[in-house]
CSV table of C-alpha atoms in Angstrom, one decimal:
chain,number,residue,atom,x,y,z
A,1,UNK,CA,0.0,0.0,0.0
A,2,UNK,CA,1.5,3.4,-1.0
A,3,UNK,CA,2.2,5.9,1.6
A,4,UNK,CA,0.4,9.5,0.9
A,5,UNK,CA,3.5,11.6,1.3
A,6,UNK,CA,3.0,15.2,2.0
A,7,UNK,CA,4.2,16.3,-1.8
A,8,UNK,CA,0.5,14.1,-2.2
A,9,UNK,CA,-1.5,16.8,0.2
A,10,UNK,CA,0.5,19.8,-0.9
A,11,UNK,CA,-0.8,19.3,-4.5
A,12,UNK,CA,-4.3,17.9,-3.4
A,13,UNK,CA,-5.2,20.9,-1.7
A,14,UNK,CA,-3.8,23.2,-4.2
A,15,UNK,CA,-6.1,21.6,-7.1
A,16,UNK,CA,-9.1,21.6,-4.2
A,17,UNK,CA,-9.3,25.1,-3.4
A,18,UNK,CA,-8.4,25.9,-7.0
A,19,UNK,CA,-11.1,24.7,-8.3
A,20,UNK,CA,-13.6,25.0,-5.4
A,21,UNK,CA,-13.1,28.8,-5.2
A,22,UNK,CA,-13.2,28.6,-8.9
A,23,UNK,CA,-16.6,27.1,-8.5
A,24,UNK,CA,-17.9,29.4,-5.7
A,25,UNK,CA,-16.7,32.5,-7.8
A,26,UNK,CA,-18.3,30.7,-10.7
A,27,UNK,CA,-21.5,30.1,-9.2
A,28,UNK,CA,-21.6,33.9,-7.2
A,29,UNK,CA,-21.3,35.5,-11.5
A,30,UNK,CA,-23.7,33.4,-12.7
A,31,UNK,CA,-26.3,34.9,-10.0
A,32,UNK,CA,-25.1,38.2,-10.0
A,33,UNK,CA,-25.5,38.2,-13.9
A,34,UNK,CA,-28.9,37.5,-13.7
A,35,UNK,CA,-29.4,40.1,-11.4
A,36,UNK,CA,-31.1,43.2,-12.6
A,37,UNK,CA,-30.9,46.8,-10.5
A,38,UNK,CA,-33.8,47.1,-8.6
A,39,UNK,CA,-33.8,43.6,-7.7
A,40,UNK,CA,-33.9,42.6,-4.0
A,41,UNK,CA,-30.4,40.1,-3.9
A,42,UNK,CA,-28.4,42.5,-1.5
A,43,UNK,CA,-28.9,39.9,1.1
A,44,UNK,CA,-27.6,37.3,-1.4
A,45,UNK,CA,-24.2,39.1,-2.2
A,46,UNK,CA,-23.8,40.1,1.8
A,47,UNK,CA,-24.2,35.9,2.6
A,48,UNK,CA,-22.2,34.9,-0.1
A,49,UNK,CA,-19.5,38.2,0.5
A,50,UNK,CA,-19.5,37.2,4.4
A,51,UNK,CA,-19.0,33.6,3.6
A,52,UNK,CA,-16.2,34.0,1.1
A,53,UNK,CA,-14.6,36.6,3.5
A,54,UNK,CA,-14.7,33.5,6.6
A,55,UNK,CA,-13.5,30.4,4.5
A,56,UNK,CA,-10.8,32.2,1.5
A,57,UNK,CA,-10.0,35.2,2.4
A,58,UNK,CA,-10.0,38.8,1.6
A,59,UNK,CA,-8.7,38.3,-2.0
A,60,UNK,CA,-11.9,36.3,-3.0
A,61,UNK,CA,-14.1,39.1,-1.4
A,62,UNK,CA,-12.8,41.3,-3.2
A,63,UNK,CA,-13.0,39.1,-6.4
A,64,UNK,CA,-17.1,38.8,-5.4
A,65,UNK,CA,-17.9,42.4,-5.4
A,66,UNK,CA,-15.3,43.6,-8.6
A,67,UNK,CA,-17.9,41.1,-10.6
A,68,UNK,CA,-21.2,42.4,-9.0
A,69,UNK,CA,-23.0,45.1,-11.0
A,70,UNK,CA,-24.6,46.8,-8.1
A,71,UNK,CA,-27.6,49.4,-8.8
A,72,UNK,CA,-26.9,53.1,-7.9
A,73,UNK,CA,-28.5,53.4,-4.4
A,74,UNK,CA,-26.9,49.6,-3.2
A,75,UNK,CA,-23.2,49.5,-2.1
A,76,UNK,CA,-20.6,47.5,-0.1
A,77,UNK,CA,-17.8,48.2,1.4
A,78,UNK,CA,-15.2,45.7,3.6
A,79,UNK,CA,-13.3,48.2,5.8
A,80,UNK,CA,-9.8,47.4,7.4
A,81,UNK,CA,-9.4,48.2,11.6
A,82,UNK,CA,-8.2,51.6,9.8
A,83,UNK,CA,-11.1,52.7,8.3
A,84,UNK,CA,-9.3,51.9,4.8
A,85,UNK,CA,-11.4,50.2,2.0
A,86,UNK,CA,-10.3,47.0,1.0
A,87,UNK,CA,-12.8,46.2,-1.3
A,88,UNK,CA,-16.3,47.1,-2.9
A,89,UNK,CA,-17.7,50.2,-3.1
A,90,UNK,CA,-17.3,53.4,-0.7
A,91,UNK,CA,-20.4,53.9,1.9
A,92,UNK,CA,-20.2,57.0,3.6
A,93,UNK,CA,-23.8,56.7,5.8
A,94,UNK,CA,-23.6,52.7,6.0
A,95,UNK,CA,-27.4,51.6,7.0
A,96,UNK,CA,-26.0,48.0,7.7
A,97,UNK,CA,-22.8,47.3,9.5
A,98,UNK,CA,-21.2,43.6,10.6
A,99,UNK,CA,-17.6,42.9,11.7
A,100,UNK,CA,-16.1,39.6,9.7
A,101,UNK,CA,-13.4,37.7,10.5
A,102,UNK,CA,-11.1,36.7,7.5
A,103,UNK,CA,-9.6,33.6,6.9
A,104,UNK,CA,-6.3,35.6,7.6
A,105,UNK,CA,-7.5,36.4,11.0
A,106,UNK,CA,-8.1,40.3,10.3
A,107,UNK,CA,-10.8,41.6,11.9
A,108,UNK,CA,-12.8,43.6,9.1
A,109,UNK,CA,-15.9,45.3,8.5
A,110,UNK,CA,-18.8,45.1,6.0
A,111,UNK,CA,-21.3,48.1,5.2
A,112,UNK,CA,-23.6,48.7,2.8
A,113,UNK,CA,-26.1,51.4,2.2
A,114,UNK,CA,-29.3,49.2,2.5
A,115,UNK,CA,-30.1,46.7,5.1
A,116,UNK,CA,-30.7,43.1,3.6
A,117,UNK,CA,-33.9,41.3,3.2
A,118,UNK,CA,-36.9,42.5,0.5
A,119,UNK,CA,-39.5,40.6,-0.9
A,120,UNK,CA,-37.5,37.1,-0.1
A,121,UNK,CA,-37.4,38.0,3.5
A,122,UNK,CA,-34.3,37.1,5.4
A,123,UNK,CA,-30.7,38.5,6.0
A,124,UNK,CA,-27.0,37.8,5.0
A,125,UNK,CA,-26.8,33.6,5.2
A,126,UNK,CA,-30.8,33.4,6.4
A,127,UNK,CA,-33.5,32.1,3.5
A,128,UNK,CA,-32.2,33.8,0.6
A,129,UNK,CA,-29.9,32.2,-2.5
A,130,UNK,CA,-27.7,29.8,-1.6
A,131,UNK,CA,-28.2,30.0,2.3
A,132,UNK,CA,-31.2,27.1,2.3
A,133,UNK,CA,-33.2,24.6,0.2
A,134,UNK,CA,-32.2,23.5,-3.1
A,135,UNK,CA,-29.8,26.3,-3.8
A,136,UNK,CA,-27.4,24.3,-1.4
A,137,UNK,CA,-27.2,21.0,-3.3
A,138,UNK,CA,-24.8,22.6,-6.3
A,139,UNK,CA,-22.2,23.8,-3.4
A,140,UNK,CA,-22.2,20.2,-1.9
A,141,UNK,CA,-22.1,18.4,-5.2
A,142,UNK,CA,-19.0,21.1,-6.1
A,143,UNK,CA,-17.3,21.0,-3.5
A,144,UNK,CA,-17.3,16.8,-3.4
A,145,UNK,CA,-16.2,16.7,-7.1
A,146,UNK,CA,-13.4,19.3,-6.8
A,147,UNK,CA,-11.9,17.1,-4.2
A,148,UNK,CA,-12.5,14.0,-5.8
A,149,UNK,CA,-10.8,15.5,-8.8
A,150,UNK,CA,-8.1,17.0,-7.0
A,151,UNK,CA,-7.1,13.6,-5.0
A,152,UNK,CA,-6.8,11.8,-8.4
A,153,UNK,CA,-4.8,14.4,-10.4
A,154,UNK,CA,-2.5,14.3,-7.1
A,155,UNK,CA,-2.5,10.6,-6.9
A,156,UNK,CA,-1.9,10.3,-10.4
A,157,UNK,CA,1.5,12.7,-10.1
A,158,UNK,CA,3.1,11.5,-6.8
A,159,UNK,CA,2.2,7.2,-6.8
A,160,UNK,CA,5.0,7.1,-9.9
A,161,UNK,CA,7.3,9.3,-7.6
A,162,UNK,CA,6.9,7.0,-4.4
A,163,UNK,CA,8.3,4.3,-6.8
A,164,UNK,CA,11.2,5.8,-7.8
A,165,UNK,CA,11.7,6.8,-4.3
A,166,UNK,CA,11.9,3.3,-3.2
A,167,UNK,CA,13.7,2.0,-6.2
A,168,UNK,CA,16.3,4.8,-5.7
A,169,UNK,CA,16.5,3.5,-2.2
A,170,UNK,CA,16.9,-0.1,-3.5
A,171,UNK,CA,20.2,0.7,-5.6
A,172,UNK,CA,21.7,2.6,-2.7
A,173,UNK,CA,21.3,-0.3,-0.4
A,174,UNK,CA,23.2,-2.2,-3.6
A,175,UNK,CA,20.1,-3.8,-5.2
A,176,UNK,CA,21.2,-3.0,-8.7
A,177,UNK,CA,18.1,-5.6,-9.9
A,178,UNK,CA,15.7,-3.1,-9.1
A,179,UNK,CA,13.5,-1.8,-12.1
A,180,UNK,CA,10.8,1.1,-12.3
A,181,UNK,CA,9.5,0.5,-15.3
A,182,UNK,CA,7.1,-2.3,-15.4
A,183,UNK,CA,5.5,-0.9,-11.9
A,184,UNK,CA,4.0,2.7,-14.2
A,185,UNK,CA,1.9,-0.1,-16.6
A,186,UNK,CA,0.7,1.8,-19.4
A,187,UNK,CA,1.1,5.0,-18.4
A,188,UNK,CA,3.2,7.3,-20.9
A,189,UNK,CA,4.9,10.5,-20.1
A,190,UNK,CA,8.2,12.3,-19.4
A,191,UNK,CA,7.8,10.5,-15.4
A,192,UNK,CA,7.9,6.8,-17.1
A,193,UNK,CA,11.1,8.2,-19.6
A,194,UNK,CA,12.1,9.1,-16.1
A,195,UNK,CA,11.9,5.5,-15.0
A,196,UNK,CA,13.2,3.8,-18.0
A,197,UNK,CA,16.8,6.4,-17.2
A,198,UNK,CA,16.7,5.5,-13.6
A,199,UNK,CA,16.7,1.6,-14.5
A,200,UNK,CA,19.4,2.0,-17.1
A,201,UNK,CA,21.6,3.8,-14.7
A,202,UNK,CA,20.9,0.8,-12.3
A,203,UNK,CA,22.0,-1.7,-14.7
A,204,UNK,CA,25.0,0.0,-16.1
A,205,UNK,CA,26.1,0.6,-12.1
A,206,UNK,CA,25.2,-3.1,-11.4
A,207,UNK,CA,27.8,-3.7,-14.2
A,208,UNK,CA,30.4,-1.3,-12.8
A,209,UNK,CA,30.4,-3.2,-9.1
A,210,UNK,CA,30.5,-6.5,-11.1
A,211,UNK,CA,33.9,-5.2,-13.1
A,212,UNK,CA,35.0,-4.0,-10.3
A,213,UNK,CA,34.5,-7.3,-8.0
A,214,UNK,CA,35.8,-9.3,-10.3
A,215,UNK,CA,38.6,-7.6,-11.3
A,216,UNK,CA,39.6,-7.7,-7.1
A,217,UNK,CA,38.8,-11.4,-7.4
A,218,UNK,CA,40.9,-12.0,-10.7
A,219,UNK,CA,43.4,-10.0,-9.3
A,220,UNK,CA,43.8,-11.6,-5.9
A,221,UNK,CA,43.5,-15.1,-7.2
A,222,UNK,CA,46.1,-14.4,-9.5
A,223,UNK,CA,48.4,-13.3,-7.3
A,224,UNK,CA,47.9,-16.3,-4.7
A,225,UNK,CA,49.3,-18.6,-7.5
A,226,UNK,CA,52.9,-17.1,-7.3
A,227,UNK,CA,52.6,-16.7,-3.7
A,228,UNK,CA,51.7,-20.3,-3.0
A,229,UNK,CA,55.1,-21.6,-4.9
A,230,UNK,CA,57.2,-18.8,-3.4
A,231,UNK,CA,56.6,-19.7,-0.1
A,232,UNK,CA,57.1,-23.5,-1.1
A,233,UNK,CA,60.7,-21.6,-2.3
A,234,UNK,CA,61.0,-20.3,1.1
A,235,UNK,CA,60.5,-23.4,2.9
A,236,UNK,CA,63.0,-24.9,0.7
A,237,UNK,CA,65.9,-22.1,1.0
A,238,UNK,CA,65.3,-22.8,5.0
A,239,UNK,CA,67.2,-25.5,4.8
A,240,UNK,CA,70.4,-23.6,3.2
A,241,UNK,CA,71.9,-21.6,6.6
A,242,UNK,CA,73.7,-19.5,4.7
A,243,UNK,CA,70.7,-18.0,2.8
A,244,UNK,CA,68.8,-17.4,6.1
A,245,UNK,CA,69.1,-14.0,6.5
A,246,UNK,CA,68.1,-13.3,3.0
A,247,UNK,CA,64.8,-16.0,3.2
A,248,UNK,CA,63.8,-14.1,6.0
A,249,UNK,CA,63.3,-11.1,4.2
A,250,UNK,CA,61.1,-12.8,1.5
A,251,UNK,CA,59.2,-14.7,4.0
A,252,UNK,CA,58.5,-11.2,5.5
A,253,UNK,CA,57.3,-10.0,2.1
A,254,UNK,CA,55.0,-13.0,1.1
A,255,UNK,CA,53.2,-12.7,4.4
A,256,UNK,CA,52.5,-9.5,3.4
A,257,UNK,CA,51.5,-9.8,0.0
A,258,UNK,CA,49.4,-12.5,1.5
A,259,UNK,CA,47.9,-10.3,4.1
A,260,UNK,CA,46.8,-7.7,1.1
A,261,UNK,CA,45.1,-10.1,-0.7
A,262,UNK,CA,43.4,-11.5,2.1
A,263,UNK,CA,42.2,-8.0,2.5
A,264,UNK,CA,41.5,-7.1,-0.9
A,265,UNK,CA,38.9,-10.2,-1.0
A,266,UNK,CA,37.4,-9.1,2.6
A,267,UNK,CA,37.0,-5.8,1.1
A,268,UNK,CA,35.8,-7.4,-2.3
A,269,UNK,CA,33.1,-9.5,-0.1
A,270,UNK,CA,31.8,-6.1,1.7
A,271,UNK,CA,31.2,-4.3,-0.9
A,272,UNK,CA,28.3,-6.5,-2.4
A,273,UNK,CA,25.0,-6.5,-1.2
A,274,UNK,CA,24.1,-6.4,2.1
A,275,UNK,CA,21.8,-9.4,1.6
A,276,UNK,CA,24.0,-11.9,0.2
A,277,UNK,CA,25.9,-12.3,3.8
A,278,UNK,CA,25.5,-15.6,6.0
A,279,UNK,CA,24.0,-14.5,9.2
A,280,UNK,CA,23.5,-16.5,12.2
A,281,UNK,CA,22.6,-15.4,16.0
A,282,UNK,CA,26.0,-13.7,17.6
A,283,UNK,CA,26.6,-12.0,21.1
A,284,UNK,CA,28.5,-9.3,20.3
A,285,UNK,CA,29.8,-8.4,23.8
A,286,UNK,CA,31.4,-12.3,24.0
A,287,UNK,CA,32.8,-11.6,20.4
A,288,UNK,CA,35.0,-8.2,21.7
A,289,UNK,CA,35.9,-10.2,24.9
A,290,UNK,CA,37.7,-12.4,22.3
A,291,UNK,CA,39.2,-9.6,20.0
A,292,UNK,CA,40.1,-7.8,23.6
A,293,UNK,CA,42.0,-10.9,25.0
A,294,UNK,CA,43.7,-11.4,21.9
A,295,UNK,CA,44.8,-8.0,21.4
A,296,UNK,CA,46.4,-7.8,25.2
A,297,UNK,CA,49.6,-10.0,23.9
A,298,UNK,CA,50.3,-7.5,21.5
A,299,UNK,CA,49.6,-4.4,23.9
A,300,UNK,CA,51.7,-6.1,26.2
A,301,UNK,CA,54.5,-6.0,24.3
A,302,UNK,CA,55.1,-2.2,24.5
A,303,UNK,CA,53.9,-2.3,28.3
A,304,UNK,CA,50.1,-1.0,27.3
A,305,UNK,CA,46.9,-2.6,28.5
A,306,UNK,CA,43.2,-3.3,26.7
A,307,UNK,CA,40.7,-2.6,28.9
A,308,UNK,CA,36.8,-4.1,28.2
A,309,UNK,CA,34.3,-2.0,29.6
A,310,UNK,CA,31.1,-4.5,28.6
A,311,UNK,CA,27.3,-4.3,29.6
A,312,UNK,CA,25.0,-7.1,29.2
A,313,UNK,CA,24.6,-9.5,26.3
A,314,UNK,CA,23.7,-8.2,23.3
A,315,UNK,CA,22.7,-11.0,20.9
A,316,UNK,CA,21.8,-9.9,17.7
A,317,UNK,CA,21.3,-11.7,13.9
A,318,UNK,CA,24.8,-11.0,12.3
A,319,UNK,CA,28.0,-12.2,10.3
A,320,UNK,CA,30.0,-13.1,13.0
A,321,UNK,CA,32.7,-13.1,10.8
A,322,UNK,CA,32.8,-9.9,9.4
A,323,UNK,CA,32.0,-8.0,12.8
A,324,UNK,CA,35.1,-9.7,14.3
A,325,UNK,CA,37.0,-8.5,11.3
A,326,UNK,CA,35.7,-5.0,11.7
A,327,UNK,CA,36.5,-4.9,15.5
A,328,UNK,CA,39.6,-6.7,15.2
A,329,UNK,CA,41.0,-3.6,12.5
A,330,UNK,CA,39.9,-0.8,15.0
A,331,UNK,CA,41.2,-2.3,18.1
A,332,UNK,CA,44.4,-3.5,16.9
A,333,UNK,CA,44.8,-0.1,15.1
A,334,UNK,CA,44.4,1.6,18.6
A,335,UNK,CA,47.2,-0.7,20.3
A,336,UNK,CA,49.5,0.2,17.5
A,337,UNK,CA,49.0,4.3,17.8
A,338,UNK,CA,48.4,4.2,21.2
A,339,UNK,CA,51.9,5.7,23.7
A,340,UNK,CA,53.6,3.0,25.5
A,341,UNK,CA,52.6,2.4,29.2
A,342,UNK,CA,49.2,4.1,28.5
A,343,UNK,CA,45.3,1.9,28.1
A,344,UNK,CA,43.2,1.7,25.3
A,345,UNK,CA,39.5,1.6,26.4
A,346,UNK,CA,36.5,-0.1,24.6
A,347,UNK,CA,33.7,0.8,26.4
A,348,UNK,CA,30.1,-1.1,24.8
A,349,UNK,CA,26.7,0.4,25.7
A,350,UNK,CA,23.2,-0.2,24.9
A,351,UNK,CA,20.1,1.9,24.8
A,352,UNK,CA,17.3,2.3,27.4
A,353,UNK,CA,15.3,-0.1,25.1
A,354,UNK,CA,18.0,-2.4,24.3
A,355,UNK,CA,18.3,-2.2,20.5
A,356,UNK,CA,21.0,-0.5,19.8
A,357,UNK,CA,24.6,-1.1,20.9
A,358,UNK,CA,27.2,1.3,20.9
A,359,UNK,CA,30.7,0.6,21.2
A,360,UNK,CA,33.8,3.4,21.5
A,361,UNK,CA,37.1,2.2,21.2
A,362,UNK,CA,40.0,5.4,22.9
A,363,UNK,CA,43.2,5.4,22.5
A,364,UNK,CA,46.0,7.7,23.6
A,365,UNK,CA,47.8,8.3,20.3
A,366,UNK,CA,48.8,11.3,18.4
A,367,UNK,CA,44.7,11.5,16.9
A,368,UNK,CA,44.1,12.2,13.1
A,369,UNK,CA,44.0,15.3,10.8
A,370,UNK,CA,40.2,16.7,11.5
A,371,UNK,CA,40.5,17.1,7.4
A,372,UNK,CA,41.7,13.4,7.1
A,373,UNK,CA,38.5,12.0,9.6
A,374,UNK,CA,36.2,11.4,7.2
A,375,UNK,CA,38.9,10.5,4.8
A,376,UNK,CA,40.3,7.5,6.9
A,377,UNK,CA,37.6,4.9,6.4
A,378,UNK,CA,38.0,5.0,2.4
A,379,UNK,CA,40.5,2.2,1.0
A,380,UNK,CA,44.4,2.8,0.9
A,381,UNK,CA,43.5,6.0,2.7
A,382,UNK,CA,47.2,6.5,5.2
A,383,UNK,CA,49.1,9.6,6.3
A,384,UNK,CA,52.1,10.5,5.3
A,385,UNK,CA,53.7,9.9,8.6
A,386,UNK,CA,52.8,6.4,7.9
A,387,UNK,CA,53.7,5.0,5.1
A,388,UNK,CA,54.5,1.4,6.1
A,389,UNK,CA,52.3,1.2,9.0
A,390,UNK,CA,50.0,-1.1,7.0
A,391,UNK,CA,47.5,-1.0,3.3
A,392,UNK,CA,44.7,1.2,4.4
A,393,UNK,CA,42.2,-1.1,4.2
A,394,UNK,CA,41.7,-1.9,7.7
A,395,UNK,CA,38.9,1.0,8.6
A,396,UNK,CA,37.7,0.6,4.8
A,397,UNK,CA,36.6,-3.0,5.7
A,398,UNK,CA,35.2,-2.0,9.3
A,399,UNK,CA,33.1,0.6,7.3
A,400,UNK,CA,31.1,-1.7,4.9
A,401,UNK,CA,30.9,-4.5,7.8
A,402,UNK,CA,29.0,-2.1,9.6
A,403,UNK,CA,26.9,-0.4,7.0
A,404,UNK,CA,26.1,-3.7,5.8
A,405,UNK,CA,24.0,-4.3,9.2
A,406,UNK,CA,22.9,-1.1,9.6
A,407,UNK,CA,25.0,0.5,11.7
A,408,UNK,CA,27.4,3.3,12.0
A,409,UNK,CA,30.8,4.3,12.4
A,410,UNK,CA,32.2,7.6,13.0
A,411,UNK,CA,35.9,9.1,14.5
A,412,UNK,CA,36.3,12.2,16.3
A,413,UNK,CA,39.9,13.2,18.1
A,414,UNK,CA,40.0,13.4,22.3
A,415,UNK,CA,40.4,17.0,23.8
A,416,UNK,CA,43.2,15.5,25.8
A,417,UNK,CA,44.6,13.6,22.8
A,418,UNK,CA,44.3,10.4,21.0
A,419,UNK,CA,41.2,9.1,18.9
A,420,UNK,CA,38.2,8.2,19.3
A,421,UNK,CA,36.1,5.3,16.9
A,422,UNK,CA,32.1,5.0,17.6
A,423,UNK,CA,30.9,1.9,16.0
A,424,UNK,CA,26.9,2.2,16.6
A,425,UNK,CA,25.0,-1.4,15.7
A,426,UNK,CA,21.0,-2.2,15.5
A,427,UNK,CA,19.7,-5.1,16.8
A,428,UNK,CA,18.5,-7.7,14.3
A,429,UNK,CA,15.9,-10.1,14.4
């Protein structure tokens, strides 16, 4: 079922008082025409001058009496709080006087130089014209048909809209099958040429993320190949003593070739869609108290300390693997900034109504460039102080782990130094 959106009400009551002050207008000309001077319809025009006043405004008043041909001895007037005509004619000894409120909220008043009723009897909205009887039946009927009018022509323009809404939303989320087109039917105008460029943009980016995919997956497999028979190489040159020093220094080098590439095809993974991840039933807290435990060794070796600062369970529906990957990056990215001696904190969180968990790990390192924040969760994204410090694709990964269940992850630098990663996460069913 389709959402009315408020694009839907703007445009449904434009078109309703359009056309219903077009009608009342319409239907005030067509009595007035008929009208001759001498004829007793000042109660009419006062009824139908008060009521237009209350429910549109001053502007249609004044459209009511520019169109009324008034004999010489009738007038009206609509007089501001400053005794200024606003509309009608100018009555200098007003026999009838009544204070209207305007749709605006000004506080006005209407004179004429006779008071209403004649040989129909009655006053301004009593038994005269369109105040009873019959004559009310072609308002009703009017008023009904504008609006039915005016909530198709806005349904017609905004349903097409609230599918390309949710199809743009679609190839955001990277659900590049998405297509617009066969949802308008046989409708034809510029909104369905509309459609048809939206879906051809979503193809030609679903074949953009497919190049690039598997172009990292040709790459990376390629490059295992080589790697697999240089490390058989290695294990061979081990066995020469004199060569040692030299073997070493490959070894170092294929571990971290292999490391890329085992990054590369993380990063590949990630980048998919969101649905195509295995999920099963994970508590998050037990999965840091792992990644915590494990990063202590390496902490400990220049005399720092990981400290877990965990609340309850929180067991949500996620890839276990790709959160511990994520987690894994940031924490072991804070032990290697962080200064010797000092504690990296990771403190996890959750909201009043438990479905949300928020996790902040702190280090005490030099911090980031506030122009590089934003920058250091995109791929080979380092500073230039670091050049060797590792590929840059640590917070890249962490980034589309997250997104992919919904989450969030921001950095912001200490006040009394070091940095600061939030990694916010929904719970899912």
């Amino acid at each position: 079922m389709i959402k009315l959106s408020r694009l839907f009400w703007k445009l449904f009551l434009a078109f309703w008082l359009a056309t219903t002050l077009t009608f009342f207008v319409g239907i005030a000309f067509v009595i007035l025409s008929k009208s001759k001077p001498g004829d007793p319809h000042l109660d009419t025009i006062l009824a139908s001058e008060i009521h237009l006043l209350e429910e549109f405004g001053v502007e249609s008043g004044m459209q009511l009496l520019t169109v009324w041909r008034h004999p010489d001895d009738q007038a009206i007037g609509v007089y501001d709080s400053n005794e200024q005509l606003l509309a009608g004619s100018p009555v200098l000894h007003p026999v009838f006087e009544r204070t209207v409120i305007s749709k605006e909220g000004i506080e006005l008043s209407l004179r004429s130089t006779r008071a209403p009723g004649g040989p129909n009897g009655g006053g301004p909205g009593g038994g005269t014209g369109m105040g009873e009887g019959p004559g009310l039946m072609p308002l009703i009927i009017g008023t009904v048909m504008s609006a039915l009018f005016s909530g198709y022509m806005a349904f017609y323009l905004t349903w097409p809209l609230a599918f390309l809404r949710r199809a743009m939303s679609d190839v955001a989320q990277g659900r590049f099958g998405t297509r617009v087109k066969p949802m308008m039917g046989g409708r034809r105008d510029e909104i369905v040429d509309l459609a048809e460029d939206c879906d051809r943009m979503a193809n030609q980016l679903k074949l953009l993320v497919d190049a690039q995919q598997s172009l990292l997956h040709d790459i990376s497999h390629e490059l295992r190949s080589p790697l697999t028979r240089m490390q058989a190489a290695i294990g061979l040159l081990h066995q020469d003593p004199a060569r040692t020093e030299m073997v070493g220094r490959i070894e170092r080098e294929s571990v971290r070739m292999d490391t890329l590439i085992e990054a590369l095809l993380t990063l590949a993974r990630v980048q998919g869609r969101p649905d195509s991840i295995e999920r099963e039933s994970v508590d998050i807290l037990e999965l840091l108290t792992l990644i915590v435990e494990d990063a202590q060794f390496e902490a400990g070796i220049k005399d720092s300390r990981v400290v877990l600062q965990a609340c309850p369970p929180f067991v949500s529906r996620v890839s276990g693997e790709l959160l511990y990957r994520c987690f894994e990056n940031v924490i072991r990215n804070a032990v290697r900034y962080t200064q010797p001696g000092s504690v990296v904190r990771v403190v996890a969180e959750m909201n009043l109504a438990c479905t949300r968990l928020r996790v902040r790990i702190t280090d005490h390192g030099p911090g980031v460039e506030e122009q590089r924040l934003q920058r250091i969760f995109q791929p080979f994204e380092r500073g230039a102080s670091e050049p060797g410090s590792g590929f840059g694709l640590g917070l890249a990964i962490a980034l589309r782990a997250v997104e992919m269940h919904g989450g969030t992850i921001s950095a912001y630098n200490q006040a009394s130094g070091g940095l600061t990663v939030e990694i916010n996460l929904p719970r899912q069913s």
